[in-house]
Coordinates of C-alpha atoms and ligand atoms in Angstrom, one line a residue:
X1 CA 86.0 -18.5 -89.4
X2 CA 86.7 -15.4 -87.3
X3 CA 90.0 -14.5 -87.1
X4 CA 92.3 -14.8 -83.7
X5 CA 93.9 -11.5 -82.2
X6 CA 96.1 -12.8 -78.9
X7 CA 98.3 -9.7 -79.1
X8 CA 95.4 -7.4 -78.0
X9 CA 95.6 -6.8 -74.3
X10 CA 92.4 -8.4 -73.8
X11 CA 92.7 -12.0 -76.7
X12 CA 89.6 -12.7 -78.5
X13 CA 88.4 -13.4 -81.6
X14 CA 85.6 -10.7 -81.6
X15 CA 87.7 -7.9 -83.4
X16 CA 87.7 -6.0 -80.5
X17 CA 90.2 -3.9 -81.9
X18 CA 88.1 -2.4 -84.8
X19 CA 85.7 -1.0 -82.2
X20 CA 87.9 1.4 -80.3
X21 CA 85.1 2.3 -77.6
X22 CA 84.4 -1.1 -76.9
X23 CA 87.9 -2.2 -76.2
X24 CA 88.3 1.0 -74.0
X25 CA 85.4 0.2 -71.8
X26 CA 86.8 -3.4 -71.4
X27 CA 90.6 -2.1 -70.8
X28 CA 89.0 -0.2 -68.2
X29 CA 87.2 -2.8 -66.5
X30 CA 90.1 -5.3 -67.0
X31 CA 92.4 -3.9 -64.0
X32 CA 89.1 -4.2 -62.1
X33 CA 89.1 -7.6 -62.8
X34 CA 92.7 -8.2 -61.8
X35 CA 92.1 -6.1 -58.7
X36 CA 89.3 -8.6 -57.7
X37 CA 91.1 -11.9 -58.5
X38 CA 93.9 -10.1 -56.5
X39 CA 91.6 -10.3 -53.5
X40 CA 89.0 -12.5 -54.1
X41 CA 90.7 -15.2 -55.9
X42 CA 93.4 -17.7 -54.8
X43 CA 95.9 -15.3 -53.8
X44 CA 98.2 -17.1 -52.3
X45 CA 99.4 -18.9 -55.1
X46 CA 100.2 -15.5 -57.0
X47 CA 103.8 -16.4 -57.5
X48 CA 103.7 -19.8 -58.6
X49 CA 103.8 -21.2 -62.4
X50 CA 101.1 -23.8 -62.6
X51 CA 100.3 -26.1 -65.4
X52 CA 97.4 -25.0 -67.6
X53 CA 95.6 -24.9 -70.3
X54 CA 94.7 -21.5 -72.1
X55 CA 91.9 -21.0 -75.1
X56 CA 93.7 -19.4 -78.0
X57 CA 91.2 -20.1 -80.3
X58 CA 87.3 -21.9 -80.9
X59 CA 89.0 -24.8 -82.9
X60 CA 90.8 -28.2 -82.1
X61 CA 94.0 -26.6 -81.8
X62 CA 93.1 -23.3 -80.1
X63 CA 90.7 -24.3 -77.1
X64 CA 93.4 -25.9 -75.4
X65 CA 96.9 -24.5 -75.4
X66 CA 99.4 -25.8 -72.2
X67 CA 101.5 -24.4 -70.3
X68 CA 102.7 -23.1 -67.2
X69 CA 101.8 -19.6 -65.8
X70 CA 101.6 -17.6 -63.4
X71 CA 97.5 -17.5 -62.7
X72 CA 97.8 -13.4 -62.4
X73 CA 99.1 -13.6 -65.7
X74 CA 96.9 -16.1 -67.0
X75 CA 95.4 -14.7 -70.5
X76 CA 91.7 -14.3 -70.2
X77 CA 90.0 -14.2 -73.6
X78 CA 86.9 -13.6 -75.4
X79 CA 86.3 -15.9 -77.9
X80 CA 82.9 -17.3 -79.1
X81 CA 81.8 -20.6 -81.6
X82 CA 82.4 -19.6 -84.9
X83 CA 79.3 -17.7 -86.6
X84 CA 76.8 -19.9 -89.0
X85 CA 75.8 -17.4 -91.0
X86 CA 72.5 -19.5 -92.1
X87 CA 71.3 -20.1 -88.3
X88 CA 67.6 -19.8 -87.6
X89 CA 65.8 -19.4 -84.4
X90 CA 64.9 -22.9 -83.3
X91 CA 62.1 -22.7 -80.7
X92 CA 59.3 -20.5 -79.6
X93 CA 57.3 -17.5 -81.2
X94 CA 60.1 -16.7 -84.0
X95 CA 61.1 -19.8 -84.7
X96 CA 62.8 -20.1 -88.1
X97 CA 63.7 -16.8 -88.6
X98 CA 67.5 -15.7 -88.8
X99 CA 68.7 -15.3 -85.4
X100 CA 69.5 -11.8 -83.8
X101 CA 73.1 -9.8 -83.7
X102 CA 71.5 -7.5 -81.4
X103 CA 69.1 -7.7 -78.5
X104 CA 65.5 -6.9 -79.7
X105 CA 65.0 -3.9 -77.3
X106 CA 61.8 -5.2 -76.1
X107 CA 63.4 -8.4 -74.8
X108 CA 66.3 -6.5 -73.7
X109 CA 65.4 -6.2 -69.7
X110 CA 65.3 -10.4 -69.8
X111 CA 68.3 -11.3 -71.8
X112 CA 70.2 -8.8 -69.2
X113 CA 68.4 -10.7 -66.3
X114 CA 69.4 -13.6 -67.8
X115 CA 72.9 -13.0 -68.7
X116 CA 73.9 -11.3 -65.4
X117 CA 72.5 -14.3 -63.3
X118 CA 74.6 -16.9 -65.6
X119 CA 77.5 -14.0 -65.0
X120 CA 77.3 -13.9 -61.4
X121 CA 78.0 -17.5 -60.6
X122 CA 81.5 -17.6 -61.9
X123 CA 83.3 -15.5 -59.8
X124 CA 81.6 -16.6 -57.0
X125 CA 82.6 -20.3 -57.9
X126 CA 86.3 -18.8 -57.7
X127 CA 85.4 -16.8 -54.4
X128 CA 83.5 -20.2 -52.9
X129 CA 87.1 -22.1 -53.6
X130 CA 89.7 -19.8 -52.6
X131 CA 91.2 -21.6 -49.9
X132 CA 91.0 -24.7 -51.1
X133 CA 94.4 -24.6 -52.4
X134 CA 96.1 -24.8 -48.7
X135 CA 95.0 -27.9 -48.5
X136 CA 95.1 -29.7 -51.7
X137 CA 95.8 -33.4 -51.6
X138 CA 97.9 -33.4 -54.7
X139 CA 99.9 -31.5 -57.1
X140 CA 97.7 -32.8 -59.6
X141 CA 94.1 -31.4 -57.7
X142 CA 96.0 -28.5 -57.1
X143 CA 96.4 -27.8 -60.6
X144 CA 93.0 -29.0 -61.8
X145 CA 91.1 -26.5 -58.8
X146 CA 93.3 -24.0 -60.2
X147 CA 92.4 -24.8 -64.3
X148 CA 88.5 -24.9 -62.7
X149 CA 89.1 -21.6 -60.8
X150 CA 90.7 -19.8 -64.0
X151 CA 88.3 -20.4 -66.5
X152 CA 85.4 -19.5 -64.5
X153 CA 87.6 -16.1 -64.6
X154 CA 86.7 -16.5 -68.3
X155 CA 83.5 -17.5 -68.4
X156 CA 82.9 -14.0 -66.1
X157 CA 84.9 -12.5 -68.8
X158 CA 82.6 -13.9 -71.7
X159 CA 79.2 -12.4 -70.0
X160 CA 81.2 -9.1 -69.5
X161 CA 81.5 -8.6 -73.0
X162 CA 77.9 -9.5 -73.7
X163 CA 77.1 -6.8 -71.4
X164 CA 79.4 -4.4 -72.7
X165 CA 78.9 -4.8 -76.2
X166 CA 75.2 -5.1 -76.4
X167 CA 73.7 -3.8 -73.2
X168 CA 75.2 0.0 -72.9
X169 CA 74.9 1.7 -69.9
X170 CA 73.4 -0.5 -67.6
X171 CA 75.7 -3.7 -69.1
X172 CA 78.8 -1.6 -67.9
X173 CA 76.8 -0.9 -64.7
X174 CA 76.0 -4.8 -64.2
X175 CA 79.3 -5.5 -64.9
X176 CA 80.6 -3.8 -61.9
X177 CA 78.3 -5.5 -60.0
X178 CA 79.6 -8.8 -61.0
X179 CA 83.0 -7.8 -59.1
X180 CA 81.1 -6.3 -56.2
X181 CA 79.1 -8.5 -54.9
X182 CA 80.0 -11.8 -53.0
X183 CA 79.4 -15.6 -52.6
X184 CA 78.5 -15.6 -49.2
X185 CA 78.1 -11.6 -48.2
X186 CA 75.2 -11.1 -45.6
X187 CA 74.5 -7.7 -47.4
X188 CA 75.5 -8.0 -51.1
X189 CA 75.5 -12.0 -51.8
X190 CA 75.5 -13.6 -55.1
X191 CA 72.0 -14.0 -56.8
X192 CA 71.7 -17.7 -56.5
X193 CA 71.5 -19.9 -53.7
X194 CA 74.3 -22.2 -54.2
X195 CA 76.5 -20.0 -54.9
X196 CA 76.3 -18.4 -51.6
X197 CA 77.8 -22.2 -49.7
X198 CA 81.0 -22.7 -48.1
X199 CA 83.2 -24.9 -49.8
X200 CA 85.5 -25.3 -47.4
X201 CA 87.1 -28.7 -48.3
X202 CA 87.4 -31.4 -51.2
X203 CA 84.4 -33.1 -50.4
X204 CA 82.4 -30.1 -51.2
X205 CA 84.5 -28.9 -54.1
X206 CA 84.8 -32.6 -55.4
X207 CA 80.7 -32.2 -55.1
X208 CA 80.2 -28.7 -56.5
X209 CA 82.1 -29.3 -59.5
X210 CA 80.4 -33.2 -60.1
X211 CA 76.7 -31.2 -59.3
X212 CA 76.8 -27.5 -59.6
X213 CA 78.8 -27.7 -62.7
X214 CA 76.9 -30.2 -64.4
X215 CA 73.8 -27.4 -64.0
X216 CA 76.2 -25.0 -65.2
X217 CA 76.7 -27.5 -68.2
X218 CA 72.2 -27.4 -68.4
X219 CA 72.1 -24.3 -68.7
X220 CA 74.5 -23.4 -71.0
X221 CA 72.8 -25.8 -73.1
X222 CA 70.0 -23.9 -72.8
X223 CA 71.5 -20.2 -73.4
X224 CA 73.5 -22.1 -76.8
X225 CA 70.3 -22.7 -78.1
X226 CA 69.5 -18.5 -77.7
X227 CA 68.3 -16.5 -80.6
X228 CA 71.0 -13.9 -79.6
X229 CA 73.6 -15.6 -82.0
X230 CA 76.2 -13.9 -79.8
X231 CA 74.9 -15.2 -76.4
X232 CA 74.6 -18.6 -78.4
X233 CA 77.8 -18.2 -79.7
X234 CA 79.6 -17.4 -76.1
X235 CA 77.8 -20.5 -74.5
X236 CA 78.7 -23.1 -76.9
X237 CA 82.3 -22.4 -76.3
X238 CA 81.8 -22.2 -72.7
X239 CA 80.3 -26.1 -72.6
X240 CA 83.8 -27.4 -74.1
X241 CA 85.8 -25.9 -71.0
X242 CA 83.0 -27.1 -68.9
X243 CA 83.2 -30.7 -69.2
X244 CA 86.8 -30.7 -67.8
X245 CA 85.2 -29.2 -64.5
X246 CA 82.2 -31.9 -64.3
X247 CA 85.5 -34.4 -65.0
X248 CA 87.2 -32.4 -62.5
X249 CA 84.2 -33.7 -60.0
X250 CA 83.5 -37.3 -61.2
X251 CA 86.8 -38.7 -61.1
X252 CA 87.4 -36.3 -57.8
X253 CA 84.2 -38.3 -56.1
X254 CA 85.1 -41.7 -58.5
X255 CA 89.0 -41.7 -56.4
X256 CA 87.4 -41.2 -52.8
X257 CA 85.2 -44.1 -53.0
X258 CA 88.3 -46.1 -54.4
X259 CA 90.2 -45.2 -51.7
X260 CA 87.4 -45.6 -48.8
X261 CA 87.2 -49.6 -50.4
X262 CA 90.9 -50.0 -50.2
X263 CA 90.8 -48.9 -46.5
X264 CA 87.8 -51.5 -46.0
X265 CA 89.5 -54.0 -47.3
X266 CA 92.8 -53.2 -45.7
X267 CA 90.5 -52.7 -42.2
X268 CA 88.1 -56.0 -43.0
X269 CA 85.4 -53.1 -41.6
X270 CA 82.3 -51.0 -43.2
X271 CA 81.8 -49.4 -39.5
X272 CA 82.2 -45.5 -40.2
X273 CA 84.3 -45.2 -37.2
X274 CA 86.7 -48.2 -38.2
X275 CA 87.3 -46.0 -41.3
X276 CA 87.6 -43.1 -40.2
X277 CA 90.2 -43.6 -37.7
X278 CA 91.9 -45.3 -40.4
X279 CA 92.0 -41.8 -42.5
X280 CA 89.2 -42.1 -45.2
X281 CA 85.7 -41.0 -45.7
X282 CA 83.1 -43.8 -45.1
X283 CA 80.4 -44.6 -48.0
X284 CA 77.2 -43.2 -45.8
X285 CA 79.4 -39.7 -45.4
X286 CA 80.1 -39.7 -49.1
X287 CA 76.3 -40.0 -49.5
X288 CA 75.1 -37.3 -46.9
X289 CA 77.7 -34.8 -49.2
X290 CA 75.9 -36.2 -52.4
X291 CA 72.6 -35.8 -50.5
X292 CA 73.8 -31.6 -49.6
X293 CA 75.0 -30.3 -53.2
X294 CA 72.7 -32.1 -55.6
X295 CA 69.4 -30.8 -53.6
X296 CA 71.3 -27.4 -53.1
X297 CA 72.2 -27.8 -57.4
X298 CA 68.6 -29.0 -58.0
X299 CA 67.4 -25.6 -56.9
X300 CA 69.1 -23.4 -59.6
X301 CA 66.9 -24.4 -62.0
X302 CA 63.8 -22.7 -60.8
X303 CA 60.6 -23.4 -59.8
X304 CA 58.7 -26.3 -61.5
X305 CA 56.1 -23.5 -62.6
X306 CA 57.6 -20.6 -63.9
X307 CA 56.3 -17.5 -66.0
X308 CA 60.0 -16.2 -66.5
X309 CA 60.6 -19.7 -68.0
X310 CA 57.6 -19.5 -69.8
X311 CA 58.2 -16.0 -71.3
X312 CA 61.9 -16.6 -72.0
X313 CA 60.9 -19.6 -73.9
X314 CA 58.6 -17.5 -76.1
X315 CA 60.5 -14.7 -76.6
X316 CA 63.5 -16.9 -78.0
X317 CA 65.8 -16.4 -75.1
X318 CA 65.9 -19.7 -73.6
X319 CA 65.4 -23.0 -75.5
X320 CA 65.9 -26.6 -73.9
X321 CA 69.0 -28.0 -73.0
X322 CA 69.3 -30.0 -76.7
X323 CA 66.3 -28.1 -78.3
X324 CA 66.8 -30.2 -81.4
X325 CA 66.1 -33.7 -80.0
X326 CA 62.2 -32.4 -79.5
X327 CA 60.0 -33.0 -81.9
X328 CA 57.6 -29.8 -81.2
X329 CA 59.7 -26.4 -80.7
X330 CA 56.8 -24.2 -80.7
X331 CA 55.5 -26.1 -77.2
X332 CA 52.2 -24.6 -77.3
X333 CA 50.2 -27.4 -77.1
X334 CA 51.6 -29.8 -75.1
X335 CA 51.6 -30.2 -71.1
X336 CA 53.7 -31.3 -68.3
X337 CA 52.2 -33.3 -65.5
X338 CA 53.6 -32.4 -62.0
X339 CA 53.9 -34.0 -59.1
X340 CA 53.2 -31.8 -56.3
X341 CA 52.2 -31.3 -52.9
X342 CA 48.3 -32.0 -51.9
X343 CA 46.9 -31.0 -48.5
X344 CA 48.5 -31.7 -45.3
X345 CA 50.7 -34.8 -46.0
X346 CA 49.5 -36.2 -49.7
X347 CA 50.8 -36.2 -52.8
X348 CA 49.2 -35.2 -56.2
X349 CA 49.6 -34.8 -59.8
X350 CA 49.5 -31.7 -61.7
X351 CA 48.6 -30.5 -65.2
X352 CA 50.6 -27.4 -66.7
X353 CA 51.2 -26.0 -69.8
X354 CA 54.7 -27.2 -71.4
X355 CA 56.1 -23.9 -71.8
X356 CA 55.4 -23.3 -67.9
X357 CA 57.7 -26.4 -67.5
X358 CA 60.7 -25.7 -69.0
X359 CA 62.7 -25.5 -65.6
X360 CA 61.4 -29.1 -64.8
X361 CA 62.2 -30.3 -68.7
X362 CA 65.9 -29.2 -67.8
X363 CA 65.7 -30.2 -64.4
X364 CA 64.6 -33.9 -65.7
X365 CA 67.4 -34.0 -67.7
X366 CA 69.9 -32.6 -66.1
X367 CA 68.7 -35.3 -62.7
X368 CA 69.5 -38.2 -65.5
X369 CA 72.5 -37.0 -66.1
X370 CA 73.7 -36.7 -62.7
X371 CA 72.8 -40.2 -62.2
X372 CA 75.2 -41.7 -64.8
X373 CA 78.4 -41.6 -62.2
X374 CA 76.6 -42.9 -59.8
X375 CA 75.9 -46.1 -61.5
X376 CA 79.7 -46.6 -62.2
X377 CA 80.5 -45.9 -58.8
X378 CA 77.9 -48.0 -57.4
X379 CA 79.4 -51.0 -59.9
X380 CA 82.8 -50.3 -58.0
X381 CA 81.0 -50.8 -54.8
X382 CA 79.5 -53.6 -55.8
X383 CA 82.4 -55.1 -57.6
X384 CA 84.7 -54.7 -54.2
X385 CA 81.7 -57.2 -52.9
X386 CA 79.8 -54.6 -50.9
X387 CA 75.8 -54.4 -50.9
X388 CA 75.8 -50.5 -50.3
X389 CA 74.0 -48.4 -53.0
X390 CA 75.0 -44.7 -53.4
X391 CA 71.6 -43.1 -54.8
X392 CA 70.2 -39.4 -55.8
X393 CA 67.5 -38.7 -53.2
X394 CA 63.9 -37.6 -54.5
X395 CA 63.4 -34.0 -56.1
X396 CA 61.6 -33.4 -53.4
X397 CA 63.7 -33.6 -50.8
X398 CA 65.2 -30.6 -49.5
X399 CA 63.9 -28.2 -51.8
X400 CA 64.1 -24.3 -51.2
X401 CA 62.6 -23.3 -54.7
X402 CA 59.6 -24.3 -56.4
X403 CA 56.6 -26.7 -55.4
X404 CA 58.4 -28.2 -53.1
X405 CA 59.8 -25.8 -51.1
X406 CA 59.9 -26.4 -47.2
X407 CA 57.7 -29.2 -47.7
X408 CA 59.3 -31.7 -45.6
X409 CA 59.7 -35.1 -46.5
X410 CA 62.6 -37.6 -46.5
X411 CA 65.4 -38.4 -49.0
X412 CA 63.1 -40.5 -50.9
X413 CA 60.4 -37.9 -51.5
X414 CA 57.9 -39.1 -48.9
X415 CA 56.6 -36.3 -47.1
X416 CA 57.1 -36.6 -43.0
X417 CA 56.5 -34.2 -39.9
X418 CA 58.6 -31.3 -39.6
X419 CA 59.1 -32.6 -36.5
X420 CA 61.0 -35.9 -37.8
X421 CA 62.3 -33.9 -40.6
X422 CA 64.7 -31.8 -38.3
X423 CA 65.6 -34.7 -36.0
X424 CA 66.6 -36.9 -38.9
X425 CA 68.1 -34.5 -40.8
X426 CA 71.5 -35.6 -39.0
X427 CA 70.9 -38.5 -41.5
X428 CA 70.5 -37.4 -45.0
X429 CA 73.0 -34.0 -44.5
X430 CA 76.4 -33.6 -43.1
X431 CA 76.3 -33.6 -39.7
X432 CA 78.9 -31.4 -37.5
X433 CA 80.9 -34.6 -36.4
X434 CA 81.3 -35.3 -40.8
X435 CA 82.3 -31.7 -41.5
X436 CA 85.0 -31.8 -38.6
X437 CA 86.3 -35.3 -39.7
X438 CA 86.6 -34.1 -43.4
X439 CA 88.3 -31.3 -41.9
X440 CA 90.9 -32.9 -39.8
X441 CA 91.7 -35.1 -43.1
X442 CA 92.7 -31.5 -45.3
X443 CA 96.3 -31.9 -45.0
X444 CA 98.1 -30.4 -47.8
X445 CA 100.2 -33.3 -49.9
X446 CA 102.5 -30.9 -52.4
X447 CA 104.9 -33.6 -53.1
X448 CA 105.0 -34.7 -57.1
X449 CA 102.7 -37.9 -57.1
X450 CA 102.2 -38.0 -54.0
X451 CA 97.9 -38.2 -53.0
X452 CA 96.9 -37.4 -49.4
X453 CA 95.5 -40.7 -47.7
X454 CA 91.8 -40.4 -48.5
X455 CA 92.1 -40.3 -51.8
X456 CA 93.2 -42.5 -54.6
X457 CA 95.6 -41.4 -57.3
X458 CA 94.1 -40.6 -60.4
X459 CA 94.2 -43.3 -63.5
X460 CA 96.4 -40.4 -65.6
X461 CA 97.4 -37.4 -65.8
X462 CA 96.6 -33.9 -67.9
X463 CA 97.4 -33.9 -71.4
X464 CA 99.8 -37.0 -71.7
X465 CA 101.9 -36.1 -68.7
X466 CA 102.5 -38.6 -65.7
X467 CA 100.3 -37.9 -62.4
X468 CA 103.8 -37.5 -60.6
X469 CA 104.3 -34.6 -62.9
X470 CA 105.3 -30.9 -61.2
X471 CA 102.1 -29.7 -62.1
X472 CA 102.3 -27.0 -59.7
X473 CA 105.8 -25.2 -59.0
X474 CA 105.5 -24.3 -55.2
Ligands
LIG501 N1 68.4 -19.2 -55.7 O1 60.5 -18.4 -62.1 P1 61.6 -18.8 -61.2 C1 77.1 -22.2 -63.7 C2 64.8 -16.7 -58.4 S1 75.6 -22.6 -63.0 C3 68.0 -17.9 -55.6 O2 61.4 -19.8 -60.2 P2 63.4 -18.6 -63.4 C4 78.3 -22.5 -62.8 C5 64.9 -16.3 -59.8 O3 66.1 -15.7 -60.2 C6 74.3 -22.0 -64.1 N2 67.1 -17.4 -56.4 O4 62.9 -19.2 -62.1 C7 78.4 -23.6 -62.1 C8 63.7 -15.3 -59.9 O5 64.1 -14.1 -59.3 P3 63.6 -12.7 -59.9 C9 74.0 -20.5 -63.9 C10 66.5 -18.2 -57.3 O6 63.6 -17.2 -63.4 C11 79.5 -23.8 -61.3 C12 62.7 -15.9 -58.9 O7 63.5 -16.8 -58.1 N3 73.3 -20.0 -65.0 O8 77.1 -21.7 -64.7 O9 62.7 -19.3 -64.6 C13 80.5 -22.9 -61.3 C14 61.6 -16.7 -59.6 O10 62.2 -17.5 -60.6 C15 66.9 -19.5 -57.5 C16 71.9 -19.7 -64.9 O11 71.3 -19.9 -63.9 C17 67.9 -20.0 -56.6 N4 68.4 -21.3 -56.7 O12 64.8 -19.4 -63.4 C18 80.4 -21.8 -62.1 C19 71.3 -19.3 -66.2 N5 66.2 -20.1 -58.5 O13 64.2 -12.6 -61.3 C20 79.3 -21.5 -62.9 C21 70.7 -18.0 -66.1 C22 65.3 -19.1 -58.9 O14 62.1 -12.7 -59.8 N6 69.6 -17.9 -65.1 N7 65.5 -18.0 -58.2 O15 64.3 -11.6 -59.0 C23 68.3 -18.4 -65.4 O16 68.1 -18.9 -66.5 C24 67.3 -18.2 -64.4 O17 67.5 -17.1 -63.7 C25 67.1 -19.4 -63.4 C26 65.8 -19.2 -62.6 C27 67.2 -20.7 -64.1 C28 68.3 -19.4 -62.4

């Protein structure tokens, strides 16, 4: 097991102190860091000790150490899975030979790609969410934006020292980058689509984290099944602080519906209006968010036919999200068949090599996964005696990236007039009138246990303490 070092100024468990030049070049960038949290970050709540947990370590004790902090002085590590020594490559060209401790310099130019996309979206999660904490609901959302918000400060922190350690020159170079460009910046915007929205309120952050995050979670998956055992190694720890983000977003989306059902059983109404003067978010709203941030998440996965994913799938850079539960790793024989786009308004099938596919493999997955909340929401629905159905719309719909792009059809994939598609847009996306009426519900609720009206409290609190707990000292 590697050993632990917290007393460095930068913890990690990479022995960063027995490679003086390394640990310079991060001490250096570090203040940079700081600088851009500073400004970038959620600033406002500098001063205040919040409730969190901090990774100490890769094992059961370590990952998840509580406490409260100031988030300025939160301790942003570098730690990575512990090392197998006896790992082999477990998909494409080299497959079964030991994995790599050093980037194969003709592979170099993609893993950097590859790396500084994955290390681009987490600040600009934190930049997306900055002012989300003026208008919390709760103490306890408070604290869990802010947990979100400061270990996508470490995830950043984890590609960093990929790029440092491995990538010379142009890794401290990228590196920079990552701090200088920003979600949303007409001239120097983050590399990925999503990652350029507003999230302005819950609804979108409650979305983001049940949607965007669970890609985050696909392709992490993907990255820990890299033949760089360090890249691996990083994104394997990564997934066990993700899943409190995608939980962060489940049971976020999970206590809105509970909360709209009360008010329609308190009202005797379903009419949107009737519930939204009564101060919650009516079920077609919540669908029209849903509708927004999975199509907008369904594009960072590429397009459906893709050389990079081809290549990086060869080369051992990129495996499948759970590359062991295929049967085939090599993927040279196989195909994918695509639905796609035929003529004017039809609809046709496709034939592509697998490797080619590896976007849509994940993307399949990852459109499963997504769907597993929904049924347990829908069963609350139901159960409160109500015959609307929350659903994913079509992979089609929507689409920016890939076959689909610009190809209009409607949420259940069948393709219309672009003339139908903008007026009924209104329909399927938030329209202005939903975005204002979310807005004018943002009130900030700061009082221990106390949950702002459109949402329900949650069933318990973080790590054994009540939800009425001071989880943020204001
Ligand atoms: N927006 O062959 P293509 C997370 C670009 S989330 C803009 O279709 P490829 C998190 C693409 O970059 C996970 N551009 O796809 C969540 C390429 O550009 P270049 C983040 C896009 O390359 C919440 C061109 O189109 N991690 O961790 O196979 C909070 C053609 O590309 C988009 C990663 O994404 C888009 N949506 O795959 C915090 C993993 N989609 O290179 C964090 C690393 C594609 O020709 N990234 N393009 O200029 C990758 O593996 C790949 O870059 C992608 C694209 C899967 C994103």
């Amino acid at each position: 097991m590697s050993s632990v070092n917290l007393s460095d100024r930068i913890p990690n468990n990479v022995n960063l102190s027995n490679d003086r030049t390394l640990q310079r070049a991060l001490e250096h960038w570090q203040p940079r860091f700081l600088n851009w949290w500073d400004e970038m970050g959620p600033n406002e709540f500098a001063h205040n000790e919040a409730y969190l947990r901090t990774a100490v370590g890769v094992d059961a004790e370590g990952w998840a150490s509580y406490g409260y902090v100031k988030m300025p002085d939160y301790r942003w590590g570098i730690f990575l899975a512990d090392q197998d020594p006896e790992r082999k490559i477990g998909f494409g060209d080299s497959q079964g030979q030991p994995v790599w401790q050093q980037v194969p310099g003709e592979f170099r130019s993609q893993f950097r790609r590859i790396i500084v996309t994955q290390g681009d979206t987490e600040p600009a999660s934190v930049e997306q969410q900055r002012l989300l904490g003026t208008i919390c609901p709760s103490l306890y959302d408070l604290r869990n934006l802010f947990q979100v918000n400061v270990e996508e400060g470490r995830h950043l922190w984890a590609m960093v020292y990929l790029l440092h350690a491995y990538f010379g020159r142009d890794g401290r170079e990228e590196a920079e980058e990552l701090l200088s460009r920003h979600s949303g910046d007409v001239d120097k915007p983050r590399i990925l689509g999503t990652f350029n929205e507003s999230i302005d309120d819950w609804m979108s952050f409650f979305c983001f984290t049940y949607f965007t995050d669970r890609d985050g979670k696909y392709q992490l998956k993907s990255l820990a099944e890299s033949a760089f055992d360090p890249l691996a190694r990083t994104c394997r720890f990564m997934l066990t602080e993700e899943a409190h983000h995608m939980f962060v977003g489940e049971t976020g989306l999970g206590r809105v519906i509970r909360r709209t059902l009360e008010v329609m059983k308190e009202t005797g109404s379903d009419d949107p209006a009737v519930i939204r003067r009564a101060g919650a978010m009516d079920l077609p709203l919540i669908q029209r968010y849903i509708n927004f941030w999975f199509t907008s998440s369904l594009d960072l996965f590429g397009s459906e036919v893709s050389s990079n994913a081809a290549s990086t799938f060869a080369n051992g850079i990129k495996g499948r999200p759970d590359e062991s539960l295929y049967s085939d790793h090599l993927a040279l024989n196989e195909s994918f068949e695509l639905v796609v786009p035929q003529g004017e308004s039809g609809v046709g099938t496709e034939e592509i090599p697998m490797r080619n596919a590896m976007n849509e493999v994940a993307r399949v997955a990852y459109v499963k996964d997504c769907g597993m909340g929904l049924k347990r929401w829908n069963m609350m629905i139901q159960r409160a005696g109500h015959a609307f159905e929350l659903a994913l719309p079509s992979t089609r719909f929507r689409r920016g990236i890939g076959a689909w792009a610009n190809i209009p059809t409607d949420p259940t994939g069948k393709r219309i007039s672009a003339e139908e598609h903008t007026r009924r847009m209104p329909e399927w996306v938030p329209t202005e009138a939903d975005r204002a009426h979310v807005k004018s519900l943002m009130q900030r609720v700061v009082e221990p246990g106390k949950m702002a009206a459109w949402i329900a409290p949650p069933d318990r609190g973080i790590n054994n303490q009540p939800s009425a707990y001071e989880y943020v000292k204001l």
